[in-house]
Amino acid sequence: MVTLKHLAEQLNVSVSTVSKALNDSPEIGKDTIQRVKELAKHLNYQPNKMALSLKSNKTNTLGVIIPDVLNHFFAKALYAIEMEATKQGYNIITCVSNELLSKEENSLQLLSNGSVDGFIMSIAEETQKKNKTEHISRVLDRGLPMVLFDRVCDDLECDKVIIDDFGAAYEATKHLLNEGRKHIVLISDIEKLSVGKLRTNGYLKALQEDASYKQEPVVISVTKADDLEEVVDHLFDSNKNVDGILSVDNTSGVVALHKALKKGYSIPEKLSIIGFSDENVLVFTEPKLSTISQHTFDIGKASVKLMIDRLNQKSKTEHVTTTIKTKLVLRGTTK
Amino acid sequence: MVTLKHLAEQLNVSVSTVSKALNDSPEIGKDTIQRVKELAKHLNYQPNKMALSLKSNKTNTLGVIIPDVLNHFFAKALYAIEMEATKQGYNIITCVSNELLSKEENSLQLLSNGSVDGFIMSIAEETQKKNKTEHISRVLDRGLPMVLFDRVCDDLECDKVIIDDFGAAYEATKHLLNEGRKHIVLISDIEKLSVGKLRTNGYLKALQEDASYKQEPVVISVTKADDLEEVVDHLFDSNKNVDGILSVDNTSGVVALHKALKKGYSIPEKLSIIGFSDENVLVFTEPKLSTISQHTFDIGKASVKLMIDRLNQKSKTEHVTTTIKTKLVLRGTTK
DNA sequence: ATGAAAGCGCTAACAC
DNA sequence: GTGTTAGCGCTTTCAT
């Protein structure tokens, strides 16, 4: 690795002269600057990142902790975060909590030693279930900024990026109601998560507000351990006259569509389906699934922006929560 | 941030004493060690990562560059890499090349300044098409080790993790032949990639070796710009008597299955389909898609192991190529 | 216009 | 058993 010292020796000047020259200091003569820069380029000199960080106490690196890369939502958020961070001159260190509290604690702990300037994170399922926040507060107390996205925690004082989960589910349910649906079932594999509960509440609220809707709400909660296909099969068996399905997670909408078609439901004539899925599943559906689009890319991007803003201001300002708009995109599975 | 200096001042000893005590040096008295460790724990002391790295010239961080996080194969590889790296005490800095040569060059350049101890990477599509390798050689020349996985380049002298792409496709084609299939079509959206070419060659070889197979091979190459569903529709229109489909990429097998069912093919009686897809798509298929399992998790894990081995040995040994076994998993879309 | 020296936080060879 | 010192690569204040 080429260092300032090497350049200095070769040019018979001091290290500090080289440093200043490379930083275009007005103290240094034009010709010297020229000579230094030429050699630096020629030798492909790169300022050592660690030395820079040690000196400046800034790493230009963000810690990103997501619950699951195999979940397309988080993969896309990660993608957006990486894009935007790169654009802003930041690297990202990625950790996957695997929905586990212990891994989340561990990652936070390990990266809080000057490895990163701040964290962008979405809370693990286990953490939300157990409602643990000390490991996060500890980070905050150390003065490391944190942006929470999607799965947040109201008790924590930090910047957040969310969508209007309640409103999105409410609106989707309203749409089904307006289609004249009389037996709308909600299916969710995220009932234990903050976002899942909000979405369910949106669904319940919409039904409740509709005086002409007589049916009891039906919430089908699937866990990771369950066989999703079996649960969906059972849904159709035990709700013979279902005419609307709202899936508030990534995959169950697609599965419901497949199963419904197989059972001979005519879609969307007899049955409407709306999912929370990403566009990536559309290629696997026919008719195309109507979805609530979360604008995942915007969520990731906004998280980085919030973080950079926070890092760039010395004075502690109020924490902000950005809400990304969702959009109900009607396709082939709704009227 | 708590430093050795803080501890030293509070305890009225020197910084080096504190350092040695925390590292259990035999030079230091038992009681001193005790006192130091207690205070360190109490103050939640964490050794500064940057100082450590600067001193030791090791970062305990790996640079991971993948072409596309939204591709489930790479997401899973990333997951495995993160898991194994964490297990071995390494962090990973993730960059997404987005299949672009320029981003790949950029990431490599930016992280070659002492940010990472080595790189684990899979080559971008554009890079493979243009057959550029200078940016990679430059990294290698600097003495930074690199492990290439999946999409490798034969000209580069470094460790590699691959699967037997040729053999896997060959074996799958053989299976279709043994089923008595007489009109087997290959579909691929990765014809431009090293792995795609190898798989196609495996298919061609198997057909060629079978004297009783009279049909000309049919290779349908899809690009990102094409509408996959349209191409698949066209496949069935222009190959009326197709009775076997080998999809060598992630998604086209699933799409082919859906389209075939819609067109009324009885599967697997009249038509067999084998995909290279990950298990994650199975929930969307009925009957379940038969696939070539790539053991993606093992690929990621092996990459990290190779890297750590390389980092742990001073002497330059021969570069090694690890081949991960694939497995043909027969499910509902084959006889 | 250039250089010497200090210091970021840490380790380790070398005193005492 | 503990302290002093130098040095990792860099920036920056303060001399010259």
XYZ file of C-alpha atoms (C1' of nucleotides) in Angstrom:
702
model
C 0.000 0.000 0.000
C 1.335 3.403 -1.049
C 1.414 5.960 1.770
C 2.155 9.643 2.078
C 5.528 8.674 3.430
C 6.416 6.857 0.227
C 5.471 9.841 -1.863
C 7.376 12.182 0.440
C 10.542 10.125 0.240
C 10.438 9.856 -3.513
C 9.913 13.581 -3.891
C 12.309 14.640 -1.171
C 9.721 16.684 0.637
C 8.007 16.175 3.978
C 4.911 14.164 4.621
C 2.964 17.231 5.590
C 3.812 18.947 2.340
C 2.504 15.976 0.443
C -0.653 15.899 2.481
C -1.282 19.582 1.947
C -0.484 19.364 -1.732
C -2.978 16.570 -2.260
C -5.587 18.618 -0.456
C -4.866 21.670 -2.601
C -3.706 23.755 0.289
C -2.967 27.374 -0.654
C 0.162 27.089 1.487
C 1.824 24.932 -1.136
C 3.393 26.097 -4.385
C 1.647 25.345 -7.613
C 4.506 23.359 -9.062
C 4.886 21.246 -5.938
C 1.223 20.437 -5.989
C 1.618 19.413 -9.581
C 4.578 17.127 -8.902
C 2.937 15.515 -5.893
C -0.319 14.847 -7.661
C 1.427 13.366 -10.634
C 3.364 10.881 -8.567
C 0.309 10.070 -6.503
C -1.621 9.279 -9.612
C 1.217 7.349 -11.109
C 1.621 5.206 -8.009
C -2.150 4.909 -7.620
C -2.050 6.383 -4.154
C -5.204 5.940 -2.052
C -5.550 7.604 1.332
C -5.816 4.917 3.979
C -9.391 4.699 5.114
C -8.614 3.605 8.653
C -6.180 6.413 9.280
C -8.689 8.896 7.951
C -11.425 7.524 10.139
C -9.257 7.418 13.205
C -8.253 11.004 12.673
C -11.622 12.416 11.772
C -13.741 10.179 13.920
C -15.987 9.592 10.906
C -16.175 6.342 9.005
C -18.450 7.249 6.118
C -19.984 3.872 6.704
C -23.530 3.024 7.712
C -24.573 -0.107 9.567
C -27.637 -1.686 7.992
C -29.463 -4.350 9.959
C -32.345 -6.128 8.306
C -34.358 -9.087 9.560
C -34.183 -11.232 6.417
C -32.514 -10.759 3.012
C -34.578 -13.516 1.490
C -37.702 -11.475 2.042
C -38.070 -9.500 -1.143
C -39.231 -6.411 0.690
C -36.019 -6.196 2.671
C -33.867 -7.143 -0.294
C -35.343 -4.249 -2.192
C -34.956 -1.884 0.744
C -31.335 -2.982 1.030
C -30.869 -2.368 -2.651
C -32.243 1.141 -2.331
C -30.166 1.845 0.743
C -27.011 0.667 -0.979
C -27.740 2.771 -4.054
C -28.450 5.939 -2.150
C -25.594 5.454 0.305
C -23.132 4.961 -2.532
C -24.468 8.070 -4.193
C -23.839 10.027 -1.024
C -20.355 8.634 -0.591
C -21.145 6.138 2.125
C -20.460 2.428 2.363
C -22.777 0.058 4.119
C -21.966 -2.786 6.450
C -24.821 -5.244 6.229
C -26.003 -7.522 8.999
C -28.927 -9.905 8.878
C -30.654 -10.417 12.204
C -32.502 -13.443 10.922
C -35.502 -12.219 12.935
C -33.541 -12.986 16.104
C -33.097 -10.645 19.041
C -29.723 -12.078 19.953
C -28.270 -11.495 16.514
C -29.644 -7.990 16.503
C -28.077 -7.239 19.865
C -24.828 -8.737 18.705
C -24.616 -6.773 15.475
C -25.449 -3.521 17.176
C -22.886 -4.188 19.850
C -20.134 -5.172 17.440
C -20.603 -2.210 15.160
C -20.874 0.354 17.941
C -17.120 0.464 18.337
C -16.452 3.120 15.778
C -17.154 0.921 12.775
C -20.083 2.976 11.565
C -21.419 6.497 11.819
C -24.979 5.353 12.336
C -27.519 2.588 11.876
C -30.389 1.973 9.528
C -32.478 -0.884 10.774
C -35.758 -2.721 10.741
C -36.627 -4.554 13.917
C -36.507 -8.350 14.150
C -39.687 -10.297 14.756
C -38.497 -11.737 18.049
C -37.519 -8.285 19.241
C -40.966 -6.951 18.475
C -42.699 -9.893 20.086
C -40.690 -9.563 23.279
C -40.848 -5.804 23.029
C -37.163 -5.398 23.903
C -35.540 -2.069 23.223
C -32.619 -1.728 25.627
C -30.048 -2.798 23.054
C -31.303 -0.054 20.781
C -31.440 2.594 23.487
C -27.871 1.723 24.396
C -26.780 2.601 20.892
C -28.760 5.813 20.953
C -27.243 6.704 24.330
C -23.781 6.348 22.899
C -24.707 9.099 20.516
C -24.941 6.942 17.425
C -27.885 8.004 15.287
C -30.379 5.417 14.112
C -33.077 5.376 11.474
C -35.751 2.730 11.931
C -37.745 1.729 8.872
C -40.914 -0.282 8.364
C -40.863 -2.187 11.623
C -40.403 0.567 14.138
C -40.989 1.001 17.823
C -42.965 3.969 19.084
C -41.104 4.112 22.388
C -37.787 4.806 20.729
C -36.670 8.376 20.165
C -35.114 8.325 16.739
C -35.837 9.044 13.097
C -38.246 6.696 11.368
C -39.501 5.819 7.910
C -42.841 4.091 7.712
C -45.808 3.643 5.461
C -49.379 4.256 6.501
C -50.071 0.589 7.163
C -53.424 1.250 8.748
C -54.552 3.548 5.967
C -53.365 1.258 3.185
C -55.293 -1.726 4.510
C -58.265 0.464 5.265
C -58.358 1.786 1.740
C -57.951 -1.658 0.193
C -60.773 -3.036 2.315
C -62.924 -0.071 1.364
C -62.317 -0.899 -2.244
C -63.499 -4.463 -1.754
C -66.560 -3.171 0.064
C -67.302 -0.783 -2.767
C -67.165 -3.710 -5.150
C -70.035 -5.071 -3.133
C -68.098 -7.834 -1.402
C -69.952 -9.348 1.521
C -67.505 -11.842 2.939
C -63.988 -10.457 3.105
C -61.209 -12.484 4.715
C -57.862 -11.114 5.828
C -54.814 -13.337 5.696
C -51.530 -12.436 7.314
C -48.260 -14.075 8.264
C -47.154 -10.985 10.153
C -49.850 -10.669 12.805
C -47.172 -10.449 15.470
C -45.470 -7.438 13.924
C -46.297 -3.788 14.456
C -47.020 -3.345 10.759
C -49.177 -6.457 10.686
C -51.333 -5.288 13.557
C -51.814 -1.883 11.985
C -52.889 -3.426 8.717
C -55.331 -5.703 10.453
C -56.770 -2.743 12.314
C -57.249 -0.895 9.049
C -59.205 -3.850 7.718
C -61.313 -4.108 10.859
C -62.037 -0.397 10.907
C -63.245 -0.387 7.311
C -65.604 -3.288 7.938
C -66.861 -1.778 11.118
C -67.668 1.518 9.459
C -69.786 -0.160 6.842
C -73.243 -0.535 8.315
C -74.383 -2.796 5.503
C -71.604 -5.312 6.148
C -73.134 -8.036 8.274
C -70.405 -10.632 8.391
C -67.990 -11.046 11.305
C -64.434 -10.127 10.289
C -62.228 -13.156 9.611
C -58.509 -12.809 10.319
C -56.400 -15.778 9.338
C -53.015 -15.626 10.998
C -50.271 -17.814 9.579
C -46.960 -18.380 11.312
C -43.635 -19.374 9.823
C -44.174 -22.865 11.155
C -47.466 -23.315 9.348
C -47.775 -24.710 5.868
C -49.076 -21.698 4.002
C -50.685 -23.727 1.237
C -52.528 -25.875 3.715
C -53.818 -22.844 5.579
C -55.064 -21.294 2.358
C -56.788 -24.512 1.378
C -58.454 -24.549 4.736
C -59.511 -20.921 4.275
C -61.570 -21.847 1.245
C -62.998 -24.919 2.900
C -64.172 -23.119 6.006
C -65.324 -19.921 4.300
C -67.313 -21.292 1.416
C -68.807 -17.978 0.413
C -65.690 -15.822 0.659
C -65.779 -13.181 -2.056
C -62.870 -10.955 -1.047
C -59.367 -11.650 0.224
C -56.958 -9.087 1.576
C -53.454 -10.447 2.003
C -51.310 -8.118 4.053
C -48.023 -9.926 3.578
C -45.720 -10.728 0.685
C -46.735 -14.165 -0.487
C -50.118 -15.310 0.733
C -51.971 -13.268 -1.880
C -50.273 -15.142 -4.699
C -50.902 -18.487 -3.064
C -54.531 -17.597 -2.467
C -54.883 -16.690 -6.127
C -53.431 -19.992 -7.296
C -55.568 -22.029 -4.945
C -58.719 -20.097 -5.786
C -58.220 -20.644 -9.499
C -57.644 -24.297 -8.906
C -60.845 -24.542 -6.935
C -62.667 -22.946 -9.804
C -63.478 -19.504 -8.435
C -63.925 -17.016 -11.244
C -61.693 -14.055 -10.580
C -62.534 -11.226 -10.251
C -66.199 -11.950 -10.912
C -66.871 -14.073 -7.840
C -63.777 -13.327 -5.803
C -61.438 -10.360 -5.494
C -57.904 -10.587 -4.144
C -55.593 -7.782 -3.074
C -52.039 -8.429 -1.900
C -49.239 -6.431 -0.295
C -46.766 -8.105 -2.623
C -43.990 -6.582 -4.597
C -44.244 -6.380 -8.383
C -41.753 -9.205 -8.715
C -44.422 -11.834 -8.158
C -46.639 -10.572 -10.958
C -44.873 -12.701 -13.528
C -46.158 -15.719 -11.624
C -49.801 -14.670 -11.626
C -52.589 -14.766 -14.144
C -54.728 -12.711 -13.879
C -52.272 -10.188 -12.500
C -52.573 -9.645 -8.787
C -53.914 -6.308 -7.573
C -51.615 -5.000 -4.875
C -50.901 -2.291 -2.429
C -47.589 -0.902 -3.618
C -45.316 0.033 -0.741
C -42.750 1.951 -2.774
C -40.023 0.029 -1.102
C -37.304 1.771 -3.039
C -38.462 5.110 -1.678
C -38.462 3.724 1.832
C -34.799 2.749 1.566
C -33.846 5.982 -0.068
C -35.662 8.085 2.519
C -33.940 6.172 5.317
C -30.527 7.051 3.982
C -31.498 10.669 3.461
C -32.748 10.964 7.001
C -29.516 9.454 8.270
C -27.285 11.734 6.243
C -29.271 14.759 7.346
C -28.852 13.706 10.926
C -25.115 13.184 10.499
C -24.640 16.535 8.842
C -26.191 18.614 11.568
C -24.416 19.138 14.822
C -27.323 20.563 16.762
C -29.774 17.985 18.025
C -33.027 18.697 16.300
C -36.332 16.949 16.775
C -36.588 13.421 15.490
C -38.645 13.096 12.370
C -40.890 10.361 11.019
C -41.263 10.180 7.259
C -44.344 8.448 5.939
C -44.034 7.059 2.434
C -47.254 7.061 0.441
C -48.671 3.713 -0.612
C -50.754 3.128 -3.681
C -53.535 0.685 -4.393
C -52.784 -0.709 -7.844
C -55.792 -2.448 -9.327
C -55.010 -5.218 -11.790
C -56.749 -8.405 -12.815
C -57.834 -9.738 -9.440
C -60.210 -6.910 -8.618
C -63.220 -5.514 -10.459
C -16.515 6.936 23.336
C -14.518 5.404 26.171
C -10.797 4.962 25.417
C -7.858 3.326 27.104
C -6.778 6.777 28.145
C -9.972 7.331 30.097
C -9.547 4.066 31.914
C -5.876 4.803 32.616
C -6.659 8.196 34.093
C -9.409 6.903 36.319
C -7.199 4.114 37.615
C -4.014 6.150 37.862
C -2.022 3.743 35.752
C -0.541 4.076 32.299
C -2.300 3.409 29.053
C -0.065 0.472 28.261
C -0.833 -1.147 31.576
C -4.508 -0.924 30.787
C -3.964 -2.320 27.324
C -1.935 -5.224 28.613
C -4.367 -5.902 31.418
C -7.281 -6.108 29.033
C -5.298 -8.502 26.885
C -4.467 -10.681 29.888
C -0.761 -10.078 29.605
C 1.265 -12.189 32.074
C 3.323 -9.053 32.750
C 0.478 -7.510 34.718
C -0.538 -8.332 38.268
C -3.699 -10.276 38.841
C -5.310 -7.617 40.956
C -4.549 -4.880 38.438
C -6.081 -6.955 35.686
C -9.120 -7.377 37.844
C -9.496 -3.671 38.563
C -8.981 -2.701 34.936
C -11.461 -5.205 33.612
C -14.044 -4.176 36.117
C -13.886 -0.539 35.176
C -13.822 -1.401 31.482
C -16.956 -3.419 31.860
C -18.601 -0.819 33.992
C -17.882 1.921 31.481
C -18.761 -0.385 28.593
C -15.378 0.073 27.018
C -15.034 -1.085 23.396
C -11.678 -1.074 21.631
C -11.824 1.358 18.753
C -12.061 -0.593 15.543
C -10.264 1.945 13.402
C -7.283 2.192 15.713
C -7.042 -1.570 15.816
C -7.183 -1.816 12.060
C -4.667 0.925 11.536
C -2.287 -0.746 13.909
C -2.691 -4.305 12.744
C -3.327 -3.616 9.106
C -6.293 -5.966 9.283
C -9.876 -4.852 9.129
C -11.720 -8.085 9.784
C -14.048 -6.923 7.088
C -14.793 -8.508 3.731
C -15.997 -6.657 0.676
C -18.876 -8.469 -0.994
C -19.870 -7.403 -4.486
C -22.899 -9.000 -6.050
C -24.607 -8.180 -9.321
C -28.182 -7.995 -8.043
C -29.743 -8.400 -4.589
C -33.189 -8.799 -6.052
C -32.114 -12.013 -7.713
C -32.935 -14.667 -5.178
C -29.789 -16.630 -5.939
C -27.561 -13.725 -4.965
C -29.720 -12.776 -2.007
C -29.295 -16.281 -0.675
C -25.573 -16.287 -1.384
C -25.311 -12.979 0.446
C -27.246 -14.429 3.340
C -24.880 -17.369 3.556
C -21.838 -15.142 3.265
C -23.088 -12.876 6.022
C -23.842 -15.837 8.294
C -20.498 -17.500 7.829
C -18.534 -14.252 7.997
C -20.214 -13.318 11.262
C -19.458 -16.754 12.605
C -15.803 -16.270 11.764
C -15.692 -12.815 13.286
C -15.804 -10.835 10.087
C -18.099 -8.051 8.965
C -19.124 -7.596 5.392
C -19.374 -4.426 3.364
C -21.914 -5.051 0.654
C -21.934 -3.449 -2.761
C -24.372 -4.123 -5.570
C -22.911 -3.754 -9.033
C -26.329 -3.751 -10.610
C -24.818 -5.813 -13.440
C -22.773 -2.752 -14.420
C -19.052 -2.719 -15.111
C -18.674 0.865 -13.957
C -20.229 0.220 -10.561
C -18.080 -2.853 -10.154
C -14.925 -0.895 -10.936
C -16.013 1.826 -8.598
C -16.757 -0.434 -5.656
C -13.508 -2.302 -6.051
C -11.586 0.935 -6.274
C -13.257 2.526 -3.282
C -12.807 -0.462 -1.005
C -9.194 -1.109 -1.980
C -7.973 1.620 0.320
C -7.673 -0.499 3.395
C -11.387 -0.827 4.014
C -11.435 -4.586 3.596
C -9.102 -7.544 3.886
C -10.392 -9.163 0.727
C -13.227 -9.449 -1.744
C -15.913 -12.014 -2.421
C -17.572 -11.276 -5.695
C -19.652 -12.515 -8.584
C -19.006 -10.799 -11.877
C -21.505 -8.370 -13.397
C -23.212 -9.222 -16.651
C -21.744 -6.262 -18.497
C -18.287 -7.160 -17.289
C -18.660 -10.687 -18.591
C -20.050 -9.547 -21.908
C -17.228 -7.104 -22.466
C -14.771 -9.540 -20.979
C -13.047 -6.853 -18.898
C -10.775 -7.964 -16.110
C -8.250 -5.163 -15.549
C -10.139 -3.727 -12.588
C -10.006 -7.105 -10.943
C -6.349 -7.748 -11.744
C -5.531 -4.370 -10.252
C -7.014 -5.472 -6.953
C -5.156 -8.762 -7.097
C -1.915 -6.926 -7.885
C -2.342 -4.829 -4.779
C -2.199 -8.053 -2.849
C -5.848 -8.113 -1.869
C -7.223 -11.650 -2.081
C -10.402 -12.301 -4.015
C -12.822 -15.185 -4.155
C -14.996 -15.306 -7.249
C -18.219 -17.287 -7.023
C -20.723 -18.518 -9.590
C -19.869 -16.096 -12.355
C -16.130 -16.450 -12.593
C -13.492 -15.689 -15.159
C -11.012 -18.371 -16.163
C -8.263 -15.875 -16.948
C -8.106 -14.597 -13.389
C -5.704 -16.156 -10.916
C -7.693 -16.342 -7.718
C -9.790 -18.692 -5.631
C -13.162 -19.650 -7.042
C -16.382 -21.332 -6.028
C -18.508 -22.734 -8.803
C -21.018 -25.420 -9.533
C -20.713 -27.911 -12.351
C -23.017 -25.964 -14.648
C -22.262 -28.106 -17.640
C -22.763 -31.342 -15.750
C -25.959 -30.222 -14.064
C -27.627 -29.285 -17.337
C -26.260 -32.401 -18.974
C -27.700 -34.599 -16.292
C -31.082 -32.861 -16.360
C -31.282 -33.229 -20.115
C -30.331 -36.894 -19.818
C -33.180 -37.340 -17.422
C -35.646 -35.867 -19.901
C -34.209 -38.089 -22.594
C -34.604 -41.128 -20.392
C -38.225 -40.188 -19.904
C -38.505 -40.661 -23.631
C -38.856 -36.970 -24.495
C -38.398 -36.268 -28.170
C -38.638 -32.514 -28.389
C -36.745 -30.774 -25.604
C -36.457 -26.998 -25.543
C -33.964 -25.024 -23.482
C -34.930 -21.603 -22.224
C -32.446 -19.195 -20.699
C -32.220 -15.544 -19.748
C -28.513 -15.873 -19.032
C -27.149 -16.933 -22.406
C -24.589 -14.141 -22.213
C -23.089 -15.321 -18.935
C -20.359 -17.881 -18.438
C -22.670 -20.072 -16.395
C -25.429 -19.778 -18.974
C -23.173 -20.881 -21.807
C -21.933 -23.853 -19.829
C -25.454 -24.978 -19.062
C -26.470 -24.663 -22.675
C -23.469 -26.719 -23.675
C -24.455 -29.416 -21.225
C -27.882 -29.555 -22.815
C -26.454 -29.677 -26.315
C -23.974 -32.376 -25.429
C -26.631 -34.629 -23.946
C -28.817 -34.324 -27.025
C -25.907 -34.891 -29.321
C -24.870 -38.062 -27.538
C -28.289 -39.562 -27.934
C -28.381 -41.236 -31.338
C -32.122 -41.771 -31.165
C -32.835 -38.066 -30.667
C -33.698 -36.727 -34.098
C -34.823 -33.204 -33.332
C -32.615 -30.128 -33.729
C -31.813 -28.537 -30.356
C -33.880 -25.441 -29.614
C -32.300 -22.749 -27.438
C -34.570 -19.865 -26.541
C -32.574 -16.932 -25.276
C -34.435 -14.230 -23.367
C -32.909 -10.889 -22.488
C -33.843 -8.517 -19.681
C -35.531 -6.300 -22.235
C -37.832 -9.055 -23.466
C -41.216 -9.794 -22.001
C -40.634 -13.227 -20.530
C -44.280 -14.225 -20.616
C -44.568 -13.286 -24.251
C -41.476 -15.278 -25.135
C -42.816 -18.323 -23.327
C -46.152 -17.999 -25.095
C -44.306 -17.856 -28.357
C -42.309 -20.936 -27.374
C -45.455 -23.027 -27.187
C -46.860 -21.563 -30.377
C -43.778 -22.270 -32.445
C -42.931 -25.627 -30.885
C -46.289 -27.348 -30.904
C -44.968 -30.762 -30.018
C -42.560 -29.748 -27.253
C -42.535 -32.418 -24.565
C -39.621 -31.286 -22.402
C -38.447 -27.918 -21.133
C -35.164 -27.223 -19.408
C -35.031 -23.766 -17.854
C -31.524 -22.852 -16.828
C -32.365 -19.634 -15.020
C -34.326 -18.630 -11.954
C -37.773 -17.752 -13.197
C -38.530 -18.997 -16.678
C -39.276 -22.525 -15.467
C -42.096 -21.292 -13.258
C -43.510 -19.116 -16.010
C -43.306 -21.996 -18.474
C -45.206 -24.177 -16.037
C -47.987 -21.643 -15.580
C -48.330 -21.038 -19.296
C -48.270 -24.736 -20.117
C -51.043 -25.473 -17.639
C -53.084 -22.647 -19.046
C -52.684 -24.039 -22.535
C -53.903 -27.374 -21.319
C -50.740 -29.470 -21.398
C -50.949 -32.346 -18.955
C -47.909 -32.282 -16.737
C -45.891 -34.427 -16.414
C -47.685 -36.848 -18.735
C -47.280 -34.884 -21.960
C -44.676 -32.348 -20.899
C -41.839 -32.345 -18.395
C -40.270 -29.184 -16.979
C -37.042 -28.822 -15.039
C -35.897 -25.464 -13.648
C -32.760 -24.060 -12.042
C -34.937 -22.214 -9.539
C -34.528 -21.910 -5.841
C -36.973 -23.666 -3.525
C -38.629 -20.358 -2.741
C -40.727 -20.471 -5.892
C -42.219 -23.850 -5.089
C -45.034 -22.324 -3.098
C -46.176 -20.707 -6.333
C -46.291 -23.895 -8.368
C -48.698 -26.791 -8.652
C -47.554 -29.403 -9.463
C -44.287 -28.638 -7.733
C -41.486 -27.750 -10.090
C -38.647 -30.226 -10.483
C -35.375 -28.347 -10.154
C -31.648 -28.508 -10.199
C -30.708 -27.469 -6.690
C -27.594 -25.313 -6.643
C -27.030 -25.431 -2.893
C -26.637 -21.713 -2.877
C -26.076 -21.578 0.839
C -23.081 -23.869 0.487
C -21.703 -21.687 -2.269
C -21.716 -18.638 -0.024
C -20.316 -20.527 2.897
C -17.527 -22.058 0.842
C -16.593 -18.636 -0.516
C -16.075 -17.263 2.960
C -14.107 -20.307 4.022
C -11.812 -20.017 1.058
C -11.278 -16.362 1.833
C -10.512 -16.923 5.490
C -8.095 -19.711 4.614
C -6.345 -17.403 2.220
C -6.131 -14.629 4.792
C -4.782 -16.937 7.456
C -1.859 -18.220 5.504
C 1.133 -16.039 4.812
C 2.756 -18.225 2.170
C 1.208 -17.916 -1.238
C -0.189 -21.297 -2.068
C -1.872 -22.355 -5.266
C -5.274 -20.920 -5.965
C -8.081 -23.382 -5.504
C -11.422 -23.832 -7.200
C -14.153 -25.429 -5.118
C -16.970 -27.079 -7.012
C -20.230 -27.374 -5.106
C -22.297 -30.400 -5.983
C -25.679 -29.812 -7.562
C -28.632 -32.134 -7.228
C -31.471 -32.914 -9.566
C -34.590 -32.860 -7.410
C -37.508 -34.523 -9.138
C -40.927 -33.274 -8.121
C -44.256 -32.989 -9.834
C -43.198 -31.660 -13.225
C -41.225 -34.724 -14.260
C -42.153 -38.363 -14.575
C 6.459 27.853 0.699
C 7.986 24.034 3.519
C 8.809 21.190 7.643
C 8.469 19.533 12.507
C 5.588 17.828 15.817
C 1.484 16.446 18.020
C -2.308 13.485 18.258
C -6.451 10.274 16.768
C -6.561 4.979 19.892
C -4.130 1.218 20.050
C -0.119 -2.357 20.712
C 4.437 -3.909 21.819
C 9.404 -3.603 22.273
C 12.057 -1.973 25.593
C 13.276 0.229 29.820
C 13.197 0.360 34.929
C 4.768 -5.475 37.603
C 4.499 -1.026 35.494
C 5.777 2.881 32.550
C 7.987 5.011 28.429
C 8.245 5.245 23.731
C 7.545 4.565 19.012
C 4.691 3.885 15.251
C 0.420 2.449 12.223
C -1.211 6.811 8.123
C -3.167 10.825 8.289
C -4.251 16.067 9.240
C -3.170 20.319 11.206
C -1.087 23.773 14.190
C 2.801 26.043 14.729
C 7.391 27.157 13.623
C 10.874 28.592 10.208
